[in-house]
Amino acid sequence: MLKLFFGLLLFINFQLKPAIGLNFDTSDPSVSLLQNRISNNFSKKYCNAIQNGFSKDEAMKSAIIKTENIISFSYNPQKKWIEKSDLANQIALQVVNNCGPSFGLIGKDGLNYFKSYFLEIYEKTTPDKNFSR
């Protein structure tokens, strides 16, 4: 009977004061906005280069360098919080949505391919730089 009483007491306590979750979303909206601006900028530059007849490697290098130059001179303190992998995901999504179907990038396979391709070329093009720092 005592166990039932304590069980009921604990149940009522948790109903009145639910346990705080361990997984908090600590992302800053300004970081997300900056990341979105960077990925939009990159996507426009890459898609325009492809439409102008650049090879995919030339378009990628050109878009990376132009976007990196813009970010390097940005005084936005939020850029240090952008993760390269998150940015690569966002860039892949933008490119696949904006111009991917015109050169065969469709769906999840297209996203995964472009993300890995972006990261590979990015490391070769700017080994000592980082989009976000």
Coordinates of N, CA and C in Angstrom, one line a residue:
M1 N 0.8 -1.2 0.0 CA 0.0 0.0 0.0 C 0.9 1.3 0.0
L2 N 2.0 1.2 0.7 CA 2.9 2.3 0.8 C 3.5 2.6 -0.6
K3 N 3.9 1.5 -1.3 CA 4.4 1.7 -2.7 C 3.4 2.3 -3.6
L4 N 2.2 1.9 -3.5 CA 1.1 2.5 -4.3 C 1.0 4.0 -4.0
F5 N 1.1 4.4 -2.8 CA 1.0 5.8 -2.4 C 2.1 6.6 -2.9
F6 N 3.4 6.1 -2.8 CA 4.5 6.9 -3.3 C 4.5 6.9 -4.8
G7 N 4.1 5.8 -5.4 CA 3.9 5.8 -6.9 C 2.9 6.8 -7.4
L8 N 1.8 6.9 -6.7 CA 0.8 7.9 -7.1 C 1.3 9.3 -6.8
L9 N 2.0 9.5 -5.7 CA 2.6 10.8 -5.4 C 3.6 11.2 -6.5
L10 N 4.5 10.3 -6.9 CA 5.4 10.7 -8.0 C 4.7 10.9 -9.3
F11 N 3.7 10.2 -9.6 CA 2.9 10.4 -10.8 C 2.3 11.8 -10.9
I12 N 1.7 12.2 -9.7 CA 1.1 13.5 -9.6 C 2.1 14.6 -9.7
N13 N 3.3 14.4 -9.1 CA 4.4 15.4 -9.2 C 4.8 15.6 -10.6
F14 N 5.0 14.5 -11.4 CA 5.5 14.7 -12.7 C 4.4 15.2 -13.7
Q15 N 3.2 15.1 -13.3 CA 2.1 15.7 -14.1 C 2.0 17.2 -13.9
L16 N 2.3 17.6 -12.7 CA 2.3 19.0 -12.3 C 3.6 19.7 -12.8
K17 N 4.7 19.1 -12.7 CA 6.0 19.6 -13.0 C 6.7 18.6 -14.0
P18 N 6.5 18.7 -15.2 CA 7.1 17.7 -16.1 C 8.6 17.9 -16.1
A19 N 9.3 16.8 -16.3 CA 10.8 16.8 -16.3 C 11.3 17.7 -17.5
I20 N 12.4 18.4 -17.3 CA 12.9 19.2 -18.3 C 13.7 18.3 -19.2
G21 N 13.5 18.5 -20.5 CA 14.2 17.7 -21.5 C 15.7 18.0 -21.5
L22 N 16.5 17.0 -22.0 CA 17.9 17.2 -22.1 C 18.4 17.8 -23.4
N23 N 17.5 17.8 -24.4 CA 17.9 18.2 -25.7 C 17.3 19.6 -26.0
F24 N 18.1 20.6 -25.8 CA 17.7 22.0 -26.1 C 18.2 22.5 -27.4
D25 N 17.4 23.3 -28.1 CA 17.8 23.9 -29.3 C 18.5 25.2 -29.0
T26 N 19.8 25.2 -29.0 CA 20.6 26.4 -28.6 C 21.0 27.2 -29.8
S27 N 20.5 26.9 -31.0 CA 21.0 27.6 -32.2 C 20.4 29.0 -32.2
D28 N 21.2 29.9 -32.6 CA 20.8 31.3 -32.6 C 20.2 31.6 -34.0
P29 N 19.0 32.2 -34.0 CA 18.4 32.5 -35.3 C 19.3 33.3 -36.3
S30 N 20.1 34.2 -35.7 CA 21.0 35.0 -36.6 C 22.0 34.2 -37.3
V31 N 22.5 33.1 -36.6 CA 23.4 32.2 -37.3 C 22.7 31.5 -38.4
S32 N 21.5 31.0 -38.2 CA 20.7 30.4 -39.3 C 20.5 31.3 -40.5
L33 N 20.2 32.6 -40.2 CA 20.0 33.6 -41.2 C 21.3 33.8 -42.0
L34 N 22.4 33.9 -41.3 CA 23.7 34.1 -42.0 C 24.0 32.9 -42.8
Q35 N 23.8 31.7 -42.3 CA 24.1 30.5 -43.1 C 23.2 30.4 -44.3
N36 N 22.0 30.9 -44.2 CA 21.0 30.9 -45.3 C 21.5 31.9 -46.4
R37 N 22.0 33.0 -45.9 CA 22.5 34.0 -46.9 C 23.7 33.5 -47.6
I38 N 24.6 32.9 -46.9 CA 25.8 32.3 -47.5 C 25.4 31.3 -48.5
S39 N 24.5 30.4 -48.2 CA 24.2 29.3 -49.1 C 23.4 29.8 -50.3
N40 N 22.6 30.8 -50.1 CA 21.9 31.4 -51.3 C 22.9 32.1 -52.2
N41 N 23.9 32.8 -51.6 CA 24.9 33.5 -52.4 C 25.7 32.5 -53.2
F42 N 26.1 31.4 -52.6 CA 26.9 30.4 -53.2 C 26.1 29.7 -54.4
S43 N 24.9 29.4 -54.1 CA 24.0 28.7 -55.0 C 23.8 29.6 -56.3
K44 N 23.6 30.9 -56.1 CA 23.4 31.8 -57.3 C 24.7 31.8 -58.1
K45 N 25.8 31.9 -57.4 CA 27.1 32.0 -58.2 C 27.4 30.6 -58.9
Y46 N 27.1 29.5 -58.2 CA 27.4 28.2 -58.9 C 26.4 28.0 -60.0
C47 N 25.1 28.2 -59.8 CA 24.1 28.0 -60.9 C 24.4 28.9 -62.1
N48 N 24.7 30.1 -61.8 CA 25.0 31.1 -62.9 C 26.2 30.6 -63.7
A49 N 27.3 30.1 -63.0 CA 28.5 29.7 -63.7 C 28.2 28.5 -64.6
I50 N 27.4 27.5 -64.0 CA 27.0 26.3 -64.8 C 26.2 26.8 -66.1
Q51 N 25.3 27.7 -65.9 CA 24.4 28.2 -67.0 C 25.3 28.9 -68.1
N52 N 26.4 29.5 -67.6 CA 27.3 30.2 -68.5 C 28.3 29.3 -69.2
G53 N 28.2 28.0 -69.0 CA 29.1 27.1 -69.7 C 30.3 26.6 -69.0
F54 N 30.5 27.0 -67.7 CA 31.6 26.5 -66.9 C 31.5 25.0 -66.7
S55 N 32.6 24.4 -66.5 CA 32.5 23.0 -66.1 C 32.1 22.9 -64.6
K56 N 31.7 21.8 -64.1 CA 31.3 21.7 -62.7 C 32.5 22.1 -61.8
D57 N 33.7 21.7 -62.1 CA 34.8 22.0 -61.3 C 35.1 23.5 -61.3
E58 N 35.1 24.1 -62.5 CA 35.3 25.5 -62.6 C 34.3 26.3 -61.9
A59 N 33.0 25.9 -62.0 CA 31.9 26.6 -61.4 C 32.1 26.5 -59.8
M60 N 32.4 25.3 -59.4 CA 32.6 25.1 -57.9 C 33.7 25.9 -57.4
K61 N 34.9 25.9 -58.0 CA 36.0 26.7 -57.5 C 35.7 28.2 -57.5
S62 N 35.1 28.6 -58.6 CA 34.7 30.0 -58.7 C 33.7 30.5 -57.7
A63 N 32.7 29.7 -57.4 CA 31.7 30.0 -56.4 C 32.3 30.0 -55.0
I64 N 33.2 29.0 -54.8 CA 33.8 28.9 -53.4 C 34.7 30.2 -53.2
I65 N 35.5 30.5 -54.2 CA 36.4 31.6 -54.0 C 35.6 32.9 -53.8
K66 N 34.6 33.2 -54.7 CA 33.8 34.4 -54.6 C 33.1 34.5 -53.3
T67 N 32.5 33.4 -52.8 CA 31.8 33.4 -51.6 C 32.7 33.5 -50.4
E68 N 33.8 32.9 -50.4 CA 34.8 33.0 -49.4 C 35.3 34.4 -49.2
N69 N 35.6 35.1 -50.3 CA 36.0 36.5 -50.3 C 35.0 37.4 -49.6
I70 N 33.7 37.2 -49.9 CA 32.7 38.0 -49.3 C 32.6 37.7 -47.8
I71 N 32.7 36.4 -47.4 CA 32.7 36.1 -46.0 C 33.9 36.6 -45.2
S72 N 35.1 36.5 -45.8 CA 36.3 36.9 -45.2 C 36.3 38.4 -44.8
F73 N 35.6 39.2 -45.6 CA 35.5 40.6 -45.3 C 34.3 41.0 -44.5
S74 N 33.5 40.0 -44.1 CA 32.3 40.3 -43.3 C 32.7 40.5 -41.9
Y75 N 32.1 41.5 -41.2 CA 32.3 41.7 -39.8 C 31.3 41.1 -38.9
N76 N 30.5 40.2 -39.5 CA 29.4 39.6 -38.7 C 30.1 38.6 -37.7
P77 N 29.9 38.8 -36.4 CA 30.5 37.9 -35.4 C 29.9 36.5 -35.4
Q78 N 28.7 36.4 -36.0 CA 28.0 35.1 -35.9 C 28.7 34.0 -36.8
K79 N 29.5 34.5 -37.8 CA 30.1 33.5 -38.7 C 31.0 32.5 -38.1
K80 N 31.5 32.7 -36.9 CA 32.3 31.8 -36.2 C 31.5 30.6 -35.7
W81 N 30.2 30.7 -35.6 CA 29.3 29.6 -35.1 C 28.8 28.7 -36.1
I82 N 29.1 29.0 -37.4 CA 28.6 28.1 -38.5 C 29.5 26.9 -38.6
E83 N 28.8 25.7 -38.6 CA 29.5 24.5 -38.8 C 29.7 24.2 -40.3
K84 N 30.8 23.7 -40.7 CA 31.1 23.4 -42.1 C 30.1 22.4 -42.7
S85 N 29.8 21.4 -41.9 CA 28.9 20.3 -42.4 C 27.5 20.8 -42.5
D86 N 27.0 21.7 -41.6 CA 25.7 22.2 -41.7 C 25.6 23.2 -42.9
L87 N 26.7 23.9 -43.1 CA 26.7 24.8 -44.3 C 26.7 24.0 -45.6
A88 N 27.5 23.0 -45.6 CA 27.5 22.1 -46.8 C 26.1 21.5 -47.1
N89 N 25.4 21.1 -46.1 CA 24.1 20.6 -46.3 C 23.2 21.6 -46.9
Q90 N 23.2 22.8 -46.3 CA 22.4 23.9 -46.8 C 22.7 24.3 -48.2
I91 N 24.0 24.4 -48.5 CA 24.4 24.7 -49.9 C 24.0 23.6 -50.9
A92 N 24.1 22.4 -50.5 CA 23.7 21.3 -51.4 C 22.2 21.3 -51.6
L93 N 21.4 21.6 -50.6 CA 20.0 21.7 -50.7 C 19.6 22.9 -51.7
Q94 N 20.3 24.0 -51.5 CA 20.0 25.2 -52.4 C 20.4 24.9 -53.9
V95 N 21.5 24.3 -54.1 CA 22.0 24.0 -55.5 C 21.0 23.0 -56.1
V96 N 20.7 21.9 -55.4 CA 19.9 20.9 -56.0 C 18.5 21.5 -56.3
N97 N 18.0 22.3 -55.4 CA 16.7 22.9 -55.6 C 16.7 23.9 -56.8
N98 N 17.7 24.7 -56.8 CA 17.8 25.8 -57.8 C 18.2 25.4 -59.2
C99 N 19.2 24.5 -59.3 CA 19.6 24.2 -60.7 C 20.1 22.7 -60.8
G100 N 19.9 21.9 -59.8 CA 20.3 20.5 -59.8 C 19.8 19.7 -60.9
P101 N 18.4 19.8 -61.2 CA 17.8 18.9 -62.2 C 18.4 19.2 -63.6
S102 N 18.9 20.4 -63.8 CA 19.5 20.7 -65.2 C 20.7 19.9 -65.5
F103 N 21.4 19.4 -64.4 CA 22.6 18.6 -64.7 C 22.6 17.3 -63.9
G104 N 21.4 16.8 -63.6 CA 21.2 15.4 -63.1 C 21.3 15.3 -61.6
L105 N 21.2 16.3 -60.8 CA 21.2 16.2 -59.3 C 19.7 16.3 -58.8
I106 N 19.2 15.1 -58.4 CA 17.8 15.0 -58.0 C 17.7 14.2 -56.7
G107 N 16.9 14.7 -55.8 CA 16.6 14.0 -54.5 C 17.8 13.8 -53.6
K108 N 17.6 12.8 -52.7 CA 18.6 12.6 -51.6 C 20.0 12.2 -52.2
D109 N 20.0 11.4 -53.3 CA 21.3 11.0 -53.9 C 22.0 12.3 -54.4
G110 N 21.3 13.2 -55.0 CA 21.8 14.4 -55.5 C 22.4 15.3 -54.4
L111 N 21.7 15.4 -53.3 CA 22.1 16.1 -52.1 C 23.4 15.5 -51.6
N112 N 23.4 14.2 -51.4 CA 24.6 13.6 -50.8 C 25.8 13.7 -51.7
Y113 N 25.6 13.6 -53.0 CA 26.7 13.7 -54.0 C 27.2 15.1 -54.0
F114 N 26.4 16.1 -54.0 CA 26.8 17.5 -54.1 C 27.5 17.9 -52.8
K115 N 27.0 17.5 -51.7 CA 27.6 17.8 -50.4 C 29.1 17.3 -50.3
S116 N 29.2 16.0 -50.7 CA 30.6 15.4 -50.6 C 31.5 16.1 -51.7
Y117 N 31.0 16.4 -52.8 CA 31.7 17.0 -53.9 C 32.1 18.4 -53.5
F118 N 31.2 19.2 -52.9 CA 31.5 20.5 -52.4 C 32.6 20.5 -51.3
L119 N 32.5 19.6 -50.3 CA 33.5 19.5 -49.3 C 34.9 19.1 -49.8
E120 N 34.9 18.2 -50.8 CA 36.2 17.8 -51.4 C 36.8 18.9 -52.1
I121 N 36.1 19.6 -53.0 CA 36.7 20.8 -53.7 C 37.0 21.9 -52.8
Y122 N 36.2 22.1 -51.8 CA 36.4 23.2 -50.8 C 37.8 23.0 -50.1
E123 N 38.0 21.8 -49.7 CA 39.3 21.5 -49.0 C 40.5 21.7 -49.9
K124 N 40.3 21.4 -51.2 CA 41.4 21.5 -52.1 C 41.6 23.0 -52.5
T125 N 40.5 23.7 -52.6 CA 40.6 25.1 -53.1 C 41.1 26.1 -52.0
T126 N 40.6 25.9 -50.7 CA 41.0 26.8 -49.6 C 41.4 25.9 -48.4
P127 N 42.5 25.3 -48.5 CA 42.9 24.4 -47.4 C 43.2 25.1 -46.0
D128 N 43.6 26.4 -46.1 CA 43.9 27.1 -44.9 C 42.8 28.0 -44.4
K129 N 41.6 28.0 -45.1 CA 40.5 28.9 -44.8 C 39.3 28.1 -44.4
N130 N 38.4 28.8 -43.8 CA 37.1 28.1 -43.4 C 36.0 29.1 -43.7
F131 N 35.0 28.7 -44.4 CA 33.9 29.6 -44.6 C 33.4 30.4 -43.4
S132 N 33.4 29.7 -42.3 CA 32.8 30.3 -41.1 C 33.8 31.0 -40.2
R133 N 35.1 31.0 -40.4 CA 36.0 31.6 -39.5 C 37.0 32.5 -40.2

